[in-house]
Short mmCIF file of C-alpha atoms and ligand atoms in Angstrom, two decimals:
data_model
loop_
_atom_site.label_atom_id
_atom_site.label_comp_id
_atom_site.label_asym_id
_atom_site.label_seq_id
_atom_site.Cartn_x
_atom_site.Cartn_y
_atom_site.Cartn_z
CA MET A 1440 54.95 1.62 -9.43
CA ASN A 1441 54.76 -2.13 -9.99
CA LEU A 1442 56.76 -4.06 -7.43
CA PRO A 1443 58.60 -7.27 -8.30
CA ASN A 1444 57.37 -10.53 -6.78
CA SER A 1445 59.81 -10.53 -3.89
CA ILE A 1446 58.74 -7.08 -2.61
CA ARG A 1447 55.37 -6.47 -0.99
CA LEU A 1448 54.08 -3.15 0.31
CA SER A 1449 52.52 -3.22 3.77
CA ASP A 1450 49.97 -0.82 5.24
CA PRO A 1451 49.70 2.19 2.82
CA ALA A 1452 49.25 4.51 5.83
CA TYR A 1453 52.81 3.64 6.91
CA PRO A 1454 54.42 1.99 3.89
CA VAL A 1455 57.04 -0.64 4.57
CA PHE A 1456 58.61 -2.67 1.77
CA GLU A 1457 58.59 -6.29 2.92
CA ILE A 1458 61.25 -8.27 1.06
CA ASP A 1459 61.06 -12.02 0.81
CA HIS A 1460 63.74 -13.27 -1.59
CA PRO A 1461 65.62 -16.59 -1.79
CA THR A 1462 68.74 -14.79 -0.47
CA CYS A 1463 67.21 -12.87 2.45
CA THR A 1464 64.23 -11.27 4.10
CA ALA A 1465 64.30 -7.55 4.85
CA ARG A 1466 62.05 -4.61 5.69
CA VAL A 1467 62.55 -1.04 4.47
CA ALA A 1468 60.33 1.85 5.54
CA LEU A 1469 59.51 4.71 3.18
CA HIS A 1470 59.81 6.87 6.29
CA GLY A 1471 63.51 7.76 6.35
CA ALA A 1472 64.28 5.25 3.54
CA HIS A 1473 65.06 3.27 6.63
CA VAL A 1474 66.26 -0.35 6.59
CA MET A 1475 64.53 -1.87 9.64
CA SER A 1476 65.51 -5.49 9.25
CA TRP A 1477 67.82 -7.69 7.21
CA LYS A 1478 68.10 -11.42 7.69
CA PRO A 1479 70.18 -13.37 5.17
CA VAL A 1480 68.81 -16.85 4.58
CA ASP A 1481 69.93 -19.35 7.28
CA GLU A 1482 71.28 -16.51 9.47
CA ASP A 1483 69.85 -14.66 12.45
CA GLU A 1484 68.61 -11.07 12.18
CA VAL A 1485 71.60 -8.76 11.68
CA LEU A 1486 70.08 -5.41 12.65
CA TYR A 1487 68.67 -4.33 16.00
CA LEU A 1488 65.27 -2.62 16.00
CA SER A 1489 64.05 -1.29 19.31
CA PRO A 1490 60.79 -2.93 20.44
CA ASP A 1491 59.80 0.56 21.64
CA ALA A 1492 60.59 2.31 18.35
CA VAL A 1493 58.03 4.92 17.26
CA PHE A 1494 56.89 4.83 13.64
CA LYS A 1495 55.71 8.35 12.98
CA GLU A 1496 56.64 11.13 10.58
CA GLY A 1497 58.80 13.69 12.39
CA LYS A 1498 60.41 11.06 14.62
CA ALA A 1499 63.43 8.87 13.80
CA ILE A 1500 63.03 5.10 14.03
CA ARG A 1501 65.23 3.73 16.85
CA GLY A 1502 67.25 0.90 15.34
CA GLY A 1503 67.90 -0.46 11.87
CA ILE A 1504 69.82 1.99 9.70
CA PRO A 1505 68.81 5.63 10.23
CA VAL A 1506 70.03 7.86 7.41
CA CYS A 1507 71.61 10.86 9.11
CA TRP A 1508 71.90 13.52 6.42
CA PRO A 1509 72.86 16.19 5.36
CA TRP A 1510 74.62 16.77 8.65
CA PHE A 1511 75.91 14.58 11.45
CA ASN A 1512 74.82 15.31 15.05
CA ALA A 1513 74.05 19.00 15.67
CA HIS A 1514 73.65 21.31 12.67
CA PRO A 1515 77.00 23.09 12.16
CA THR A 1516 75.57 26.60 12.65
CA ASP A 1517 71.88 26.48 13.57
CA PRO A 1518 71.00 24.91 16.94
CA GLU A 1519 67.28 25.03 16.02
CA MET A 1520 67.77 22.41 13.31
CA PRO A 1521 67.16 18.76 14.19
CA PRO A 1522 70.12 16.57 15.21
CA HIS A 1523 71.37 14.23 12.48
CA GLY A 1524 69.64 16.14 9.69
CA ILE A 1525 66.30 16.02 7.94
CA ALA A 1526 66.36 12.68 6.12
CA ARG A 1527 65.56 10.21 8.87
CA THR A 1528 62.30 11.79 10.01
CA ARG A 1529 60.39 12.25 6.76
CA PHE A 1530 58.95 10.17 3.96
CA TRP A 1531 61.12 9.65 0.87
CA GLU A 1532 59.86 8.82 -2.63
CA LEU A 1533 60.32 5.43 -4.20
CA ALA A 1534 62.16 5.85 -7.52
CA GLU A 1535 63.02 2.27 -8.47
CA ALA A 1536 62.30 -1.27 -7.35
CA GLY A 1537 63.82 -4.36 -8.92
CA GLU A 1538 64.95 -7.90 -8.29
CA SER A 1539 67.46 -10.37 -9.70
CA GLY A 1540 68.91 -13.70 -8.61
CA ASP A 1541 71.29 -11.79 -6.29
CA GLY A 1542 68.60 -9.94 -4.35
CA VAL A 1543 66.43 -6.84 -4.52
CA LYS A 1544 67.13 -3.21 -5.16
CA LEU A 1545 65.12 -0.25 -3.91
CA ARG A 1546 66.02 3.34 -4.71
CA PHE A 1547 64.53 6.32 -2.92
CA GLU A 1548 64.86 10.03 -3.54
CA MET A 1549 64.35 13.19 -1.55
CA SER A 1550 64.97 16.88 -2.05
CA ASP A 1551 64.44 19.96 0.06
CA GLY A 1552 65.83 23.37 -0.89
CA ILE A 1553 69.51 22.95 -1.73
CA TRP A 1554 69.46 19.32 -0.55
CA ASN A 1555 69.03 16.49 -3.00
CA ALA A 1556 69.79 12.82 -2.39
CA SER A 1557 69.17 9.31 -3.49
CA LEU A 1558 69.37 6.27 -1.24
CA THR A 1559 69.78 2.81 -2.73
CA VAL A 1560 69.26 -0.38 -0.75
CA LYS A 1561 70.53 -3.66 -2.20
CA ALA A 1562 69.45 -6.58 -0.06
CA GLY A 1563 70.61 -10.10 -0.75
CA ALA A 1564 73.27 -12.32 0.80
CA GLU A 1565 74.92 -8.96 1.59
CA LEU A 1566 73.27 -5.67 2.44
CA GLU A 1567 74.43 -2.52 0.73
CA VAL A 1568 73.19 0.99 1.45
CA ILE A 1569 74.34 3.77 -0.86
CA LEU A 1570 73.60 7.44 -0.15
CA GLU A 1571 74.32 9.83 -2.97
CA THR A 1572 74.35 13.55 -2.23
CA ARG A 1573 73.83 15.49 -5.45
CA ASN A 1574 74.43 19.16 -5.95
CA PRO A 1575 72.17 20.59 -8.66
CA ASN A 1576 72.72 24.10 -7.27
CA GLU A 1577 74.98 26.87 -8.49
CA ILE A 1578 76.88 27.05 -5.22
CA PRO A 1579 79.01 24.44 -3.42
CA ILE A 1580 77.31 22.62 -0.54
CA VAL A 1581 78.90 21.11 2.57
CA VAL A 1582 77.62 17.73 3.64
CA SER A 1583 78.23 15.35 6.52
CA GLY A 1584 76.13 12.48 7.88
CA ALA A 1585 76.06 8.81 8.75
CA LEU A 1586 74.52 5.48 7.93
CA HIS A 1587 73.84 4.94 11.62
CA SER A 1588 73.59 1.13 11.64
CA TYR A 1589 72.36 -0.62 14.80
CA PHE A 1590 73.74 -4.18 14.92
CA SER A 1591 72.13 -6.90 16.96
CA VAL A 1592 74.53 -8.55 19.46
CA SER A 1593 74.12 -11.42 21.91
CA ASP A 1594 75.67 -9.51 24.85
CA ILE A 1595 77.26 -6.09 24.43
CA GLU A 1596 79.91 -6.84 27.07
CA GLN A 1597 81.16 -9.84 25.09
CA VAL A 1598 81.61 -8.32 21.63
CA ARG A 1599 84.63 -6.61 20.15
CA LEU A 1600 85.33 -4.46 17.11
CA VAL A 1601 88.47 -5.24 15.15
CA ASN A 1602 90.39 -3.04 12.71
CA LEU A 1603 90.23 0.30 14.50
CA GLU A 1604 93.51 -0.37 16.31
CA GLY A 1605 95.86 2.62 16.07
CA ALA A 1606 93.14 5.00 14.82
CA ASP A 1607 92.77 8.48 16.30
CA TYR A 1608 89.36 9.09 17.79
CA LEU A 1609 87.35 11.70 19.60
CA ASP A 1610 85.84 10.25 22.75
CA THR A 1611 82.68 12.31 23.29
CA VAL A 1612 81.50 10.70 26.52
CA GLY A 1613 81.78 13.65 28.92
CA ALA A 1614 84.15 16.42 27.84
CA PRO A 1615 85.48 15.47 24.38
CA VAL A 1616 89.00 14.01 24.49
CA GLN A 1617 91.19 12.98 21.55
CA ARG A 1618 92.62 9.44 21.98
CA ILE A 1619 94.32 6.65 20.06
CA GLN A 1620 92.65 3.24 19.93
CA LYS A 1621 94.68 0.50 21.57
CA GLY A 1622 93.65 -3.03 20.65
CA ALA A 1623 90.10 -4.06 19.83
CA VAL A 1624 87.16 -1.87 20.88
CA GLY A 1625 85.17 -3.41 23.76
CA PHE A 1626 82.11 -2.20 25.66
CA ALA A 1627 82.08 -1.83 29.44
CA GLY A 1628 80.22 1.46 29.69
CA GLU A 1629 78.86 4.22 27.49
CA VAL A 1630 80.74 4.57 24.19
CA ASP A 1631 80.37 7.49 21.80
CA SER A 1632 83.51 7.70 19.67
CA ILE A 1633 84.29 9.27 16.33
CA TYR A 1634 87.21 7.50 14.67
CA ASP A 1635 89.32 8.94 11.86
CA SER A 1636 89.12 5.80 9.80
CA SER A 1637 87.88 4.80 6.38
CA SER A 1638 88.70 1.12 6.93
CA SER A 1639 86.22 -1.70 7.25
CA VAL A 1640 85.37 -3.04 10.74
CA LEU A 1641 84.73 -6.55 12.03
CA LEU A 1642 82.10 -7.00 14.72
CA VAL A 1643 83.09 -10.21 16.50
CA ASP A 1644 80.38 -11.82 18.63
CA ASP A 1645 81.97 -14.95 20.12
CA LEU A 1646 78.87 -15.90 22.13
CA SER A 1647 76.73 -16.25 19.02
CA GLY A 1648 79.70 -17.37 16.92
CA ARG A 1649 78.94 -14.66 14.38
CA THR A 1650 81.31 -12.11 12.84
CA LEU A 1651 80.00 -9.25 10.73
CA LEU A 1652 82.10 -7.40 8.19
CA ILE A 1653 81.14 -3.74 7.85
CA GLU A 1654 82.70 -2.11 4.80
CA LYS A 1655 82.47 1.59 3.97
CA GLY A 1656 82.83 3.91 1.01
CA GLY A 1657 83.21 7.71 0.96
CA SER A 1658 83.38 7.65 4.74
CA PRO A 1659 86.38 9.21 6.51
CA SER A 1660 84.82 8.65 9.96
CA THR A 1661 83.59 5.56 11.79
CA VAL A 1662 81.29 6.29 14.70
CA VAL A 1663 80.84 3.72 17.46
CA TRP A 1664 77.97 4.21 19.90
CA ASN A 1665 76.32 2.45 22.79
CA PRO A 1666 74.26 4.49 25.25
CA TRP A 1667 74.73 2.06 28.17
CA ALA A 1668 72.27 1.88 31.07
CA GLY A 1669 71.81 5.56 31.97
CA LYS A 1670 71.12 6.88 28.48
CA SER A 1671 69.11 3.79 27.53
CA ALA A 1672 66.77 4.50 30.43
CA ALA A 1673 66.53 8.15 29.38
CA LEU A 1674 65.52 7.31 25.80
CA GLY A 1675 61.78 6.76 25.63
CA ASP A 1676 61.99 4.62 22.49
CA LEU A 1677 64.51 2.13 23.88
CA PRO A 1678 63.89 -0.41 26.67
CA ASP A 1679 65.94 0.26 29.82
CA ASP A 1680 68.09 -2.78 29.12
CA GLY A 1681 68.03 -2.27 25.33
CA TYR A 1682 71.70 -1.23 25.30
CA LEU A 1683 72.70 -4.83 26.06
CA LYS A 1684 71.50 -5.99 22.67
CA PHE A 1685 73.12 -3.67 20.12
CA CYS A 1686 76.01 -1.52 19.13
CA CYS A 1687 76.07 1.14 16.45
CA ILE A 1688 78.88 1.13 13.92
CA GLU A 1689 78.36 4.01 11.55
CA ALA A 1690 79.78 4.73 8.12
CA ALA A 1691 80.05 8.45 8.76
CA ILE A 1692 81.33 11.82 7.66
CA ALA A 1693 81.71 13.72 10.90
CA ASN A 1694 82.90 17.07 12.22
CA ASP A 1695 85.90 18.48 10.31
CA LYS A 1696 85.63 15.71 7.69
CA ALA A 1697 82.53 17.34 6.14
CA VAL A 1698 82.70 17.13 2.34
CA ILE A 1699 82.32 20.03 -0.10
CA VAL A 1700 80.20 18.98 -3.07
CA MET A 1701 80.72 21.28 -6.03
CA PRO A 1702 77.87 22.37 -8.36
CA GLY A 1703 76.93 19.57 -10.74
CA SER A 1704 78.82 16.91 -8.82
CA SER A 1705 77.93 14.39 -6.13
CA HIS A 1706 79.30 12.45 -3.18
CA VAL A 1707 78.58 8.83 -2.35
CA LEU A 1708 78.57 7.48 1.20
CA SER A 1709 78.02 3.75 1.43
CA THR A 1710 78.19 0.71 3.63
CA ARG A 1711 78.19 -3.00 2.83
CA ILE A 1712 77.41 -5.53 5.52
CA SER A 1713 78.08 -9.24 5.28
CA VAL A 1714 78.15 -12.22 7.61
CA GLU A 1715 81.61 -13.79 7.71
CA GLU A 1716 81.84 -17.56 7.53
O1 TA6 B 546 76.12 8.74 16.31
C1 TA6 B 546 76.26 8.79 17.69
C2 TA6 B 546 75.22 9.72 18.22
O2 TA6 B 546 75.37 10.97 17.65
C3 TA6 B 546 75.32 9.75 19.75
O3 TA6 B 546 75.91 10.92 20.22
C4 TA6 B 546 73.93 9.50 20.22
O4 TA6 B 546 73.26 10.56 20.70
C5 TA6 B 546 73.31 8.79 19.02
O5 TA6 B 546 73.93 9.26 17.88
C6 TA6 B 546 71.80 8.74 18.89
O6 TA6 B 546 71.26 9.95 18.49
P1 TA6 B 546 69.68 10.10 18.37
O7 TA6 B 546 69.47 11.50 17.88
O8 TA6 B 546 69.23 9.08 17.38
O9 TA6 B 546 69.11 9.83 19.74
#
């Protein structure tokens, strides 16, 4: 496929779409249809990519926006299946590539058995990622998942997430406990929380002076994750102090919020990220 001027394909052995457009630069791997980087013009990098990330089929890239699909976390019935689904560890197919004055658009497709999806990335002054689950089968399918975005922060202990106040959430650090969020979300230890919320979230980073707006569509759950020191050290593809530099805010469909997609219909899970003035 011919690529527009603002998209260049890197090393064919591990294809990455390198975007250089007047509105932004960005990098998207064919492996996982994975957004690895997005930097709007005159802004700092928005996403965190681990310097120890492994770029290999069968392994998920640590950082950026892993596409967790068609299930979130463990498979609902089969413990042999990989966590967070099949989409983030394999190569997708490029179906469309275009550009306009607003930015670039890349669309990827994948299918495997009953599973069929398209993933659209629109990168410009804003970043939009749209995951469409299609059901071409004759039986209903049940889908969950997440756009597992890793956001770059100046110091994890100094950032806060606004707009989850009052939301019910499952705190999964240790034995799972149901709680209600009081005030802004801060980070002073490991966080692994599944919020019942379809609202947008603000990531306020006072040290850098940057606030990100994370909007969601088709997402009844917001997952917030930071592994903190212990789990960071245990993850081979993250530096020991890597946890200081990111937090994950995920447009998700988790646990009992799994969606039934009827034959011939589809479900769209999306996120839009912008830098607030
Ligand atoms: O989305 C949160 C979470 O499920 C955490 O429980 C944590 O394990 C994280 O994702 C990372 O999972 P991964 O399989 O990428 O190591």
